[in-house]
Amino acid sequence: SGDFYFRDTCRLCESGGLERVIKLTPTPPGNYVLRADEIEEPRPSYPLEVYFCNNCAHVQLGHVVDPKILFQRRYTYVSSTSPVFVAHLQKYATVMIERFSLGKGGLIVDIGSNDGTCLRFFQEKGFEVLGIDPATDIARKASDGGIETIPEFFGFQKAQDLRSHRGPAALITSHNVLAHIDDLSDIIRGVEYWLDDDGLFVMEVGYLVDVYQKVWFDTIYHEHLDYHTLAPLLGFLGRHGLEVIEVERIAPQGGSIRVISQKKEGPYPVSASVNSLLELERSLKMDKPETFHDYNRQVNDVRDHLGKLLNDLKQGGHSIAGYGAPTKATTMLMHFGLSQEMIDFTVEDNPLKHGCFLPGAMIPILPADELYVRKPDYVVILAWNFANSIMEKHKRYHEEGGRFILPMPEPKIVDHL
């Protein structure tokens, strides 16, 4: 269909040496929760298959769904609804300003700036800020709230235009967005063009090592085109005139890396962190396709264990609900074959999703206080990257006899909070 196409070359090195290593159940777009009046409409599912590049070891999705379907219709993710993520962004702004002695008044740009949460922290410290985000509603809200946001996709041409009007950027930052873009080269060319000679580019993206070590396979979904490791990124950024000076593993959103680059010939030395991460990746054999073939088998083991656990509980007459309605829940529920027959409903803190249904599995999404009204015996934490804060917040559910279930990496019932 015209909704998606198959990409047969590597997004980073453009070679054609791709090998399919992971095959999951096809799913509909995961972040497009359905309103009650839409559940009868046919919702196409798209293939979900992961390919390994035998040339540079980059890992990417094979089928690319039209971004208009994924991002511009009704995109419900808003940074500021997650307190964990807001705190992360605030700390990030402080650290960057101090570590690199960024001069006040400099231009800070955020690609995929969402509701402007990150830029607000820089603005409060006296910087000029500019956001770019194609989700038009969210961009407009951010601008109305004082964080000027351009409601478009970023690329090389846009960068030429913006640099001529706004001058060079002291810092270009991007959080969890650069794994979503098919033409990554166009973005990075734009970044390199817009950066000041001593400017910095920071990309935070999900880290494939975490997805691998913790069996977080449900972060594989259509919005996530790329599963990044450092080794292929170094070559890719290098080919676009950028040098990685530092890299750090960070926790929010479930396992990410922060990659800090400068222009080639830039003022900063390369820190030891770069080599130590490369060593780790080599030791884990992230550069071998077999690693990911094995991984697919491991995912299917988790599916079988969780399926058996939930089935036994259900046979025993217990009721089961979910917590969270993140995009990744769709991958997990579809691949594990879990629907409303198994999970009665899920609860969610984001009010934009209340009264809607998870795509594919068609599970209704309710406010969190329904846990205390309906009192399900068990709650599977679908938003597992926030499991600790969810269990902390709902101690009362546990005290009243309910039990949480963690689906990954080994499905388990949490008996003691």
Short mmCIF file of C-alpha atoms in Angstrom, two decimals:
data_model
loop_
_atom_site.label_atom_id
_atom_site.label_comp_id
_atom_site.label_asym_id
_atom_site.label_seq_id
_atom_site.Cartn_x
_atom_site.Cartn_y
_atom_site.Cartn_z
CA SER A 1 0.00 0.00 0.00
CA GLY A 2 1.04 3.64 -0.30
CA ASP A 3 1.05 3.88 3.50
CA PHE A 4 4.48 2.28 3.84
CA TYR A 5 7.44 1.08 1.84
CA PHE A 6 10.33 -1.32 2.37
CA ARG A 7 13.75 0.26 2.81
CA ASP A 8 16.46 -2.01 1.38
CA THR A 9 19.50 0.13 2.19
CA CYS A 10 21.11 1.03 5.50
CA ARG A 11 19.97 4.36 6.88
CA LEU A 12 23.49 5.18 8.11
CA CYS A 13 25.94 3.83 5.52
CA GLU A 14 23.57 3.33 2.56
CA SER A 15 24.89 -0.15 1.80
CA GLY A 16 22.50 -2.86 0.62
CA GLY A 17 23.85 -5.61 2.87
CA LEU A 18 20.81 -5.95 5.12
CA GLU A 19 19.79 -9.17 6.84
CA ARG A 20 16.48 -9.74 8.61
CA VAL A 21 17.17 -10.67 12.23
CA ILE A 22 13.92 -10.09 14.17
CA LYS A 23 10.36 -10.70 13.04
CA LEU A 24 7.49 -9.53 15.24
CA THR A 25 3.73 -9.67 14.70
CA PRO A 26 2.49 -6.90 12.34
CA THR A 27 0.76 -4.09 14.25
CA PRO A 28 -1.26 -0.96 13.59
CA PRO A 29 0.51 2.33 14.49
CA GLY A 30 0.92 2.13 18.26
CA ASN A 31 0.50 5.72 19.38
CA TYR A 32 -2.76 6.24 17.55
CA VAL A 33 -5.21 5.40 20.32
CA LEU A 34 -8.76 4.98 19.08
CA ARG A 35 -11.84 6.87 20.23
CA ALA A 36 -15.00 4.90 20.88
CA ASP A 37 -16.49 6.06 17.55
CA GLU A 38 -13.47 4.73 15.63
CA ILE A 39 -13.19 1.17 16.85
CA GLU A 40 -15.31 -0.19 14.01
CA GLU A 41 -13.09 1.39 11.36
CA PRO A 42 -10.59 -0.99 9.75
CA ARG A 43 -7.12 -0.17 11.04
CA PRO A 44 -4.31 -1.48 8.84
CA SER A 45 -1.42 -3.38 10.42
CA TYR A 46 2.09 -2.96 9.06
CA PRO A 47 4.99 -5.44 9.17
CA LEU A 48 7.38 -5.10 12.11
CA GLU A 49 10.73 -6.58 11.12
CA VAL A 50 14.25 -5.64 12.14
CA TYR A 51 17.27 -5.74 9.83
CA PHE A 52 20.99 -5.80 10.57
CA CYS A 53 23.49 -4.05 8.27
CA ASN A 54 26.36 -6.40 7.50
CA ASN A 55 28.47 -3.43 6.40
CA CYS A 56 28.34 -1.06 9.42
CA ALA A 57 26.33 -3.11 12.00
CA HIS A 58 23.49 -0.58 12.22
CA VAL A 59 20.11 -2.07 13.16
CA GLN A 60 16.91 -0.70 11.63
CA LEU A 61 13.27 -1.39 10.83
CA GLY A 62 12.60 -2.75 7.36
CA HIS A 63 9.22 -1.19 6.67
CA VAL A 64 8.81 2.56 6.84
CA VAL A 65 5.30 3.84 7.53
CA ASP A 66 4.42 7.29 6.17
CA PRO A 67 5.26 9.74 8.99
CA LYS A 68 2.02 11.64 8.38
CA ILE A 69 0.15 8.54 9.54
CA LEU A 70 2.39 8.22 12.60
CA PHE A 71 2.92 11.79 13.75
CA GLN A 72 0.58 14.33 12.30
CA ARG A 73 -2.84 12.85 12.85
CA ARG A 74 -3.44 12.74 16.58
CA TYR A 75 -0.13 12.54 18.33
CA THR A 76 -0.79 12.17 22.06
CA TYR A 77 2.69 12.08 23.57
CA VAL A 78 3.40 15.19 25.64
CA SER A 79 6.75 15.43 27.49
CA SER A 80 5.36 17.37 30.42
CA THR A 81 2.96 14.56 31.46
CA SER A 82 5.92 12.49 32.71
CA PRO A 83 7.49 13.92 35.88
CA VAL A 84 10.47 11.59 35.50
CA PHE A 85 11.19 12.96 32.03
CA VAL A 86 10.68 16.60 33.05
CA ALA A 87 13.22 16.19 35.87
CA HIS A 88 15.62 14.60 33.39
CA LEU A 89 15.36 17.53 30.99
CA GLN A 90 15.84 20.07 33.76
CA LYS A 91 19.01 18.35 34.95
CA TYR A 92 20.20 18.08 31.36
CA ALA A 93 19.91 21.85 30.78
CA THR A 94 21.83 22.63 33.96
CA VAL A 95 24.60 20.12 33.22
CA MET A 96 25.11 21.30 29.64
CA ILE A 97 25.29 24.99 30.61
CA GLU A 98 27.82 24.31 33.37
CA ARG A 99 29.98 21.70 31.65
CA PHE A 100 30.45 23.60 28.43
CA SER A 101 30.18 27.11 29.93
CA LEU A 102 27.53 28.03 27.36
CA GLY A 103 27.38 31.82 27.01
CA LYS A 104 24.04 33.43 27.88
CA GLY A 105 22.11 34.80 24.93
CA GLY A 106 23.36 32.00 22.67
CA LEU A 107 20.80 30.23 20.48
CA ILE A 108 19.61 26.83 21.72
CA VAL A 109 17.65 24.75 19.20
CA ASP A 110 15.61 21.61 19.94
CA ILE A 111 14.71 19.28 17.06
CA GLY A 112 11.46 17.50 17.90
CA SER A 113 10.87 19.94 20.76
CA ASN A 114 7.37 18.61 21.61
CA ASP A 115 5.72 20.93 24.16
CA GLY A 116 8.89 23.00 24.78
CA THR A 117 9.64 21.50 28.21
CA CYS A 118 13.38 21.20 27.54
CA LEU A 119 13.78 24.64 25.98
CA ARG A 120 11.93 26.34 28.82
CA PHE A 121 14.75 25.38 31.20
CA PHE A 122 17.31 27.04 28.89
CA GLN A 123 15.07 30.06 28.41
CA GLU A 124 14.84 30.54 32.18
CA LYS A 125 18.64 30.69 32.28
CA GLY A 126 18.78 33.55 29.78
CA PHE A 127 19.23 31.75 26.46
CA GLU A 128 17.46 32.40 23.20
CA VAL A 129 15.49 29.28 22.27
CA LEU A 130 13.80 27.86 19.19
CA GLY A 131 11.87 24.62 18.84
CA ILE A 132 11.07 22.63 15.69
CA ASP A 133 8.33 20.01 15.73
CA PRO A 134 6.00 18.69 13.00
CA ALA A 135 3.14 17.87 15.41
CA THR A 136 1.22 21.05 14.61
CA ASP A 137 -1.15 21.17 17.62
CA ILE A 138 1.62 20.62 20.14
CA ALA A 139 3.90 23.13 18.36
CA ARG A 140 1.20 25.79 18.43
CA LYS A 141 0.58 25.23 22.14
CA ALA A 142 4.31 25.56 22.85
CA SER A 143 4.52 28.83 20.93
CA ASP A 144 1.46 30.16 22.74
CA GLY A 145 3.23 29.28 25.97
CA GLY A 146 6.26 31.40 25.09
CA ILE A 147 8.55 28.81 23.50
CA GLU A 148 8.69 29.72 19.83
CA THR A 149 8.21 26.50 17.87
CA ILE A 150 8.27 26.02 14.10
CA PRO A 151 5.60 23.44 13.13
CA GLU A 152 7.60 21.63 10.44
CA PHE A 153 9.99 18.76 9.73
CA PHE A 154 13.65 19.78 10.05
CA GLY A 155 16.23 19.20 7.30
CA PHE A 156 19.16 20.73 5.44
CA GLN A 157 17.11 23.30 3.52
CA LYS A 158 15.30 24.41 6.66
CA ALA A 159 18.69 24.80 8.39
CA GLN A 160 20.01 27.08 5.65
CA ASP A 161 16.93 29.25 5.97
CA LEU A 162 17.04 29.36 9.78
CA ARG A 163 20.75 30.05 10.05
CA SER A 164 20.44 33.01 7.71
CA HIS A 165 17.60 34.45 9.82
CA ARG A 166 18.61 33.45 13.34
CA GLY A 167 22.36 33.15 13.13
CA PRO A 168 24.40 30.09 14.13
CA ALA A 169 23.33 27.75 16.96
CA ALA A 170 25.41 27.35 20.13
CA LEU A 171 23.67 24.07 20.94
CA ILE A 172 21.37 21.84 18.90
CA THR A 173 19.70 19.19 20.98
CA SER A 174 17.29 16.35 20.28
CA HIS A 175 15.63 13.95 22.68
CA ASN A 176 14.26 10.60 21.50
CA VAL A 177 13.43 11.91 18.05
CA LEU A 178 16.30 10.95 15.77
CA ALA A 179 15.33 7.28 15.77
CA HIS A 180 12.07 8.32 14.11
CA ILE A 181 13.35 9.85 10.91
CA ASP A 182 13.87 8.05 7.63
CA ASP A 183 16.20 10.59 6.02
CA LEU A 184 18.63 10.98 8.89
CA SER A 185 21.39 12.27 6.59
CA ASP A 186 19.29 15.30 5.69
CA ILE A 187 18.84 16.14 9.39
CA ILE A 188 22.52 15.74 10.27
CA ARG A 189 23.63 17.83 7.28
CA GLY A 190 21.25 20.50 8.57
CA VAL A 191 22.69 20.26 12.08
CA GLU A 192 26.28 20.56 10.86
CA TYR A 193 25.38 23.57 8.70
CA TRP A 194 23.55 25.43 11.48
CA LEU A 195 26.10 24.82 14.26
CA ASP A 196 28.50 27.56 15.27
CA ASP A 197 32.21 26.65 14.92
CA ASP A 198 32.40 25.84 18.62
CA GLY A 199 28.77 24.70 18.83
CA LEU A 200 27.62 21.36 20.20
CA PHE A 201 25.14 18.81 18.91
CA VAL A 202 23.55 16.48 21.44
CA MET A 203 21.39 13.56 20.44
CA GLU A 204 19.66 11.39 23.01
CA VAL A 205 18.32 8.19 21.49
CA GLY A 206 17.26 4.78 22.71
CA TYR A 207 20.26 2.49 23.10
CA LEU A 208 20.10 -0.92 21.47
CA VAL A 209 22.35 -2.38 24.19
CA ASP A 210 19.57 -1.81 26.76
CA VAL A 211 16.91 -3.20 24.45
CA TYR A 212 19.15 -6.25 24.04
CA GLN A 213 20.29 -6.81 27.63
CA LYS A 214 16.89 -6.24 29.22
CA VAL A 215 14.74 -7.82 26.49
CA TRP A 216 12.90 -4.54 25.93
CA PHE A 217 11.73 -5.73 22.52
CA ASP A 218 8.48 -3.75 22.78
CA THR A 219 10.40 -0.54 22.08
CA ILE A 220 10.44 -1.91 18.53
CA TYR A 221 7.54 -0.16 16.79
CA HIS A 222 6.87 1.79 13.61
CA GLU A 223 7.91 5.19 14.94
CA HIS A 224 11.32 3.76 15.91
CA LEU A 225 13.06 3.27 12.59
CA ASP A 226 16.54 2.95 14.11
CA TYR A 227 18.03 1.00 17.01
CA HIS A 228 21.26 2.84 17.69
CA THR A 229 24.63 1.69 18.94
CA LEU A 230 27.67 3.93 19.08
CA ALA A 231 29.95 2.20 16.56
CA PRO A 232 27.82 2.79 13.42
CA LEU A 233 26.92 6.30 14.62
CA LEU A 234 30.57 7.36 14.86
CA GLY A 235 31.13 6.62 11.18
CA PHE A 236 27.86 8.19 10.16
CA LEU A 237 28.40 11.46 12.06
CA GLY A 238 32.01 11.54 10.86
CA ARG A 239 30.90 11.37 7.24
CA HIS A 240 28.79 14.46 7.94
CA GLY A 241 31.62 16.48 9.47
CA LEU A 242 30.81 15.84 13.12
CA GLU A 243 33.11 14.34 15.76
CA VAL A 244 31.76 12.58 18.84
CA ILE A 245 33.49 13.94 21.95
CA GLU A 246 31.54 12.25 24.69
CA VAL A 247 28.89 9.62 25.23
CA GLU A 248 26.92 8.62 28.28
CA ARG A 249 24.28 6.01 29.07
CA ILE A 250 21.18 7.63 30.57
CA ALA A 251 18.06 6.18 32.11
CA PRO A 252 14.82 7.95 31.10
CA GLN A 253 12.47 6.40 28.55
CA GLY A 254 14.15 3.08 29.26
CA GLY A 255 17.81 2.99 28.32
CA SER A 256 19.16 5.79 26.13
CA ILE A 257 22.53 7.19 25.19
CA ARG A 258 23.48 10.82 25.05
CA VAL A 259 25.92 11.43 22.21
CA ILE A 260 27.70 14.82 22.26
CA SER A 261 29.41 15.95 19.05
CA GLN A 262 31.22 19.01 17.77
CA LYS A 263 32.25 20.06 14.29
CA LYS A 264 35.47 18.44 13.10
CA GLU A 265 38.36 20.65 14.28
CA GLY A 266 36.12 21.82 17.17
CA PRO A 267 37.62 22.96 20.50
CA TYR A 268 36.90 19.94 22.72
CA PRO A 269 39.04 16.82 23.33
CA VAL A 270 37.48 13.35 22.86
CA SER A 271 36.74 11.80 26.25
CA ALA A 272 37.57 8.21 27.27
CA SER A 273 33.83 7.48 27.43
CA VAL A 274 33.78 6.97 23.66
CA ASN A 275 36.25 4.11 23.64
CA SER A 276 34.86 2.41 26.70
CA LEU A 277 31.38 2.21 25.15
CA LEU A 278 32.83 0.84 21.90
CA GLU A 279 34.58 -1.86 23.94
CA LEU A 280 31.34 -2.79 25.66
CA GLU A 281 29.52 -3.10 22.32
CA ARG A 282 32.25 -5.35 20.94
CA SER A 283 32.18 -7.56 24.02
CA LEU A 284 28.40 -8.00 23.62
CA LYS A 285 28.84 -8.83 19.91
CA MET A 286 26.51 -6.05 18.82
CA ASP A 287 28.32 -6.24 15.49
CA LYS A 288 27.15 -9.81 14.74
CA PRO A 289 23.79 -10.73 13.20
CA GLU A 290 23.62 -13.98 15.23
CA THR A 291 23.26 -11.90 18.38
CA PHE A 292 19.89 -10.66 17.15
CA HIS A 293 18.69 -13.99 15.78
CA ASP A 294 19.21 -15.31 19.33
CA TYR A 295 17.41 -12.29 20.70
CA ASN A 296 14.30 -13.06 18.67
CA ARG A 297 14.21 -16.54 20.23
CA GLN A 298 14.56 -15.00 23.70
CA VAL A 299 11.62 -12.64 23.06
CA ASN A 300 9.46 -15.59 22.11
CA ASP A 301 10.41 -17.30 25.39
CA VAL A 302 9.22 -14.26 27.35
CA ARG A 303 6.00 -14.34 25.33
CA ASP A 304 5.42 -17.98 26.25
CA HIS A 305 6.14 -17.39 29.97
CA LEU A 306 3.94 -14.32 30.32
CA GLY A 307 1.19 -15.98 28.29
CA LYS A 308 1.26 -19.01 30.60
CA LEU A 309 1.33 -16.83 33.76
CA LEU A 310 -1.66 -14.73 32.69
CA ASN A 311 -3.55 -17.73 31.37
CA ASP A 312 -3.11 -19.59 34.68
CA LEU A 313 -4.34 -16.54 36.62
CA LYS A 314 -7.31 -16.14 34.30
CA GLN A 315 -8.18 -19.87 34.56
CA GLY A 316 -8.00 -19.44 38.34
CA GLY A 317 -10.79 -16.85 38.11
CA HIS A 318 -8.60 -13.77 38.64
CA SER A 319 -9.16 -10.42 36.95
CA ILE A 320 -6.25 -8.72 35.16
CA ALA A 321 -5.80 -5.08 34.14
CA GLY A 322 -2.89 -3.10 32.67
CA TYR A 323 -1.10 0.10 33.68
CA GLY A 324 -0.18 2.54 30.95
CA ALA A 325 -1.06 2.88 27.27
CA PRO A 326 2.35 3.64 25.76
CA THR A 327 3.08 3.06 22.09
CA LYS A 328 5.18 0.03 22.99
CA ALA A 329 2.20 -1.70 24.64
CA THR A 330 0.79 -2.35 21.17
CA THR A 331 3.92 -4.26 20.09
CA MET A 332 3.90 -6.39 23.21
CA LEU A 333 0.18 -7.13 23.24
CA MET A 334 0.10 -7.98 19.52
CA HIS A 335 3.22 -10.15 19.57
CA PHE A 336 2.07 -11.90 22.74
CA GLY A 337 -1.46 -12.32 21.41
CA LEU A 338 -3.05 -10.55 24.38
CA SER A 339 -6.41 -8.84 23.94
CA GLN A 340 -9.39 -7.79 26.03
CA GLU A 341 -10.12 -11.45 26.71
CA MET A 342 -6.99 -11.47 28.88
CA ILE A 343 -6.63 -7.85 30.04
CA ASP A 344 -9.96 -6.22 30.93
CA PHE A 345 -8.78 -2.60 30.74
CA THR A 346 -5.66 -0.50 31.20
CA VAL A 347 -5.29 2.72 33.20
CA GLU A 348 -3.32 5.75 32.13
CA ASP A 349 -2.15 9.06 33.65
CA ASN A 350 -2.40 10.97 30.35
CA PRO A 351 -6.02 12.26 30.21
CA LEU A 352 -5.82 12.64 26.40
CA LYS A 353 -6.06 8.85 26.19
CA HIS A 354 -8.97 8.27 28.60
CA GLY A 355 -12.03 6.72 27.02
CA CYS A 356 -9.97 5.53 24.07
CA PHE A 357 -8.78 2.04 23.12
CA LEU A 358 -5.33 0.58 22.53
CA PRO A 359 -4.96 -0.11 18.81
CA GLY A 360 -4.81 -3.75 17.79
CA ALA A 361 -5.58 -5.26 21.19
CA MET A 362 -8.67 -3.01 21.56
CA ILE A 363 -8.28 -2.72 25.33
CA PRO A 364 -10.15 0.27 26.88
CA ILE A 365 -8.06 3.01 28.55
CA LEU A 366 -9.38 4.41 31.84
CA PRO A 367 -8.21 6.89 34.53
CA ALA A 368 -5.89 5.45 37.22
CA ASP A 369 -8.42 5.72 40.04
CA GLU A 370 -10.42 2.92 38.37
CA LEU A 371 -7.91 0.55 40.03
CA TYR A 372 -9.67 1.33 43.31
CA VAL A 373 -13.17 1.20 41.86
CA ARG A 374 -12.86 -2.02 39.86
CA LYS A 375 -10.16 -3.62 42.05
CA PRO A 376 -8.55 -6.00 39.54
CA ASP A 377 -6.57 -8.82 41.22
CA TYR A 378 -3.51 -8.21 39.05
CA VAL A 379 -2.10 -5.28 37.07
CA VAL A 380 0.44 -5.84 34.30
CA ILE A 381 2.68 -2.77 34.08
CA LEU A 382 2.73 -2.00 30.36
CA ALA A 383 4.62 1.29 30.89
CA TRP A 384 7.45 -0.73 32.45
CA ASN A 385 10.05 2.05 32.19
CA PHE A 386 8.08 3.89 34.88
CA ALA A 387 7.35 0.75 36.93
CA ASN A 388 9.00 2.00 40.13
CA SER A 389 7.22 5.33 40.21
CA ILE A 390 3.89 3.64 39.32
CA MET A 391 4.19 1.10 42.16
CA GLU A 392 5.31 3.85 44.55
CA LYS A 393 2.31 5.98 43.64
CA HIS A 394 -0.14 3.09 43.99
CA LYS A 395 1.07 1.47 47.21
CA ARG A 396 -2.56 1.55 48.32
CA TYR A 397 -3.55 -0.82 45.50
CA HIS A 398 -0.89 -3.25 46.75
CA GLU A 399 -1.91 -2.78 50.41
CA GLU A 400 -5.52 -3.57 49.50
CA GLY A 401 -4.37 -6.92 48.13
CA GLY A 402 -3.80 -6.19 44.44
CA ARG A 403 -0.56 -7.37 42.81
CA PHE A 404 1.59 -5.84 40.08
CA ILE A 405 3.12 -7.95 37.32
CA LEU A 406 6.33 -6.92 35.56
CA PRO A 407 6.34 -8.37 32.04
CA MET A 408 10.07 -8.07 31.29
CA PRO A 409 12.80 -9.31 31.17
CA GLU A 410 11.39 -12.28 33.08
CA PRO A 411 7.66 -12.04 33.83
CA LYS A 412 7.12 -11.85 37.58
CA ILE A 413 4.50 -11.03 40.19
CA VAL A 414 5.75 -8.39 42.63
CA ASP A 415 4.99 -9.66 46.13
CA HIS A 416 6.85 -7.02 48.14
CA LEU A 417 6.94 -3.34 47.23
#
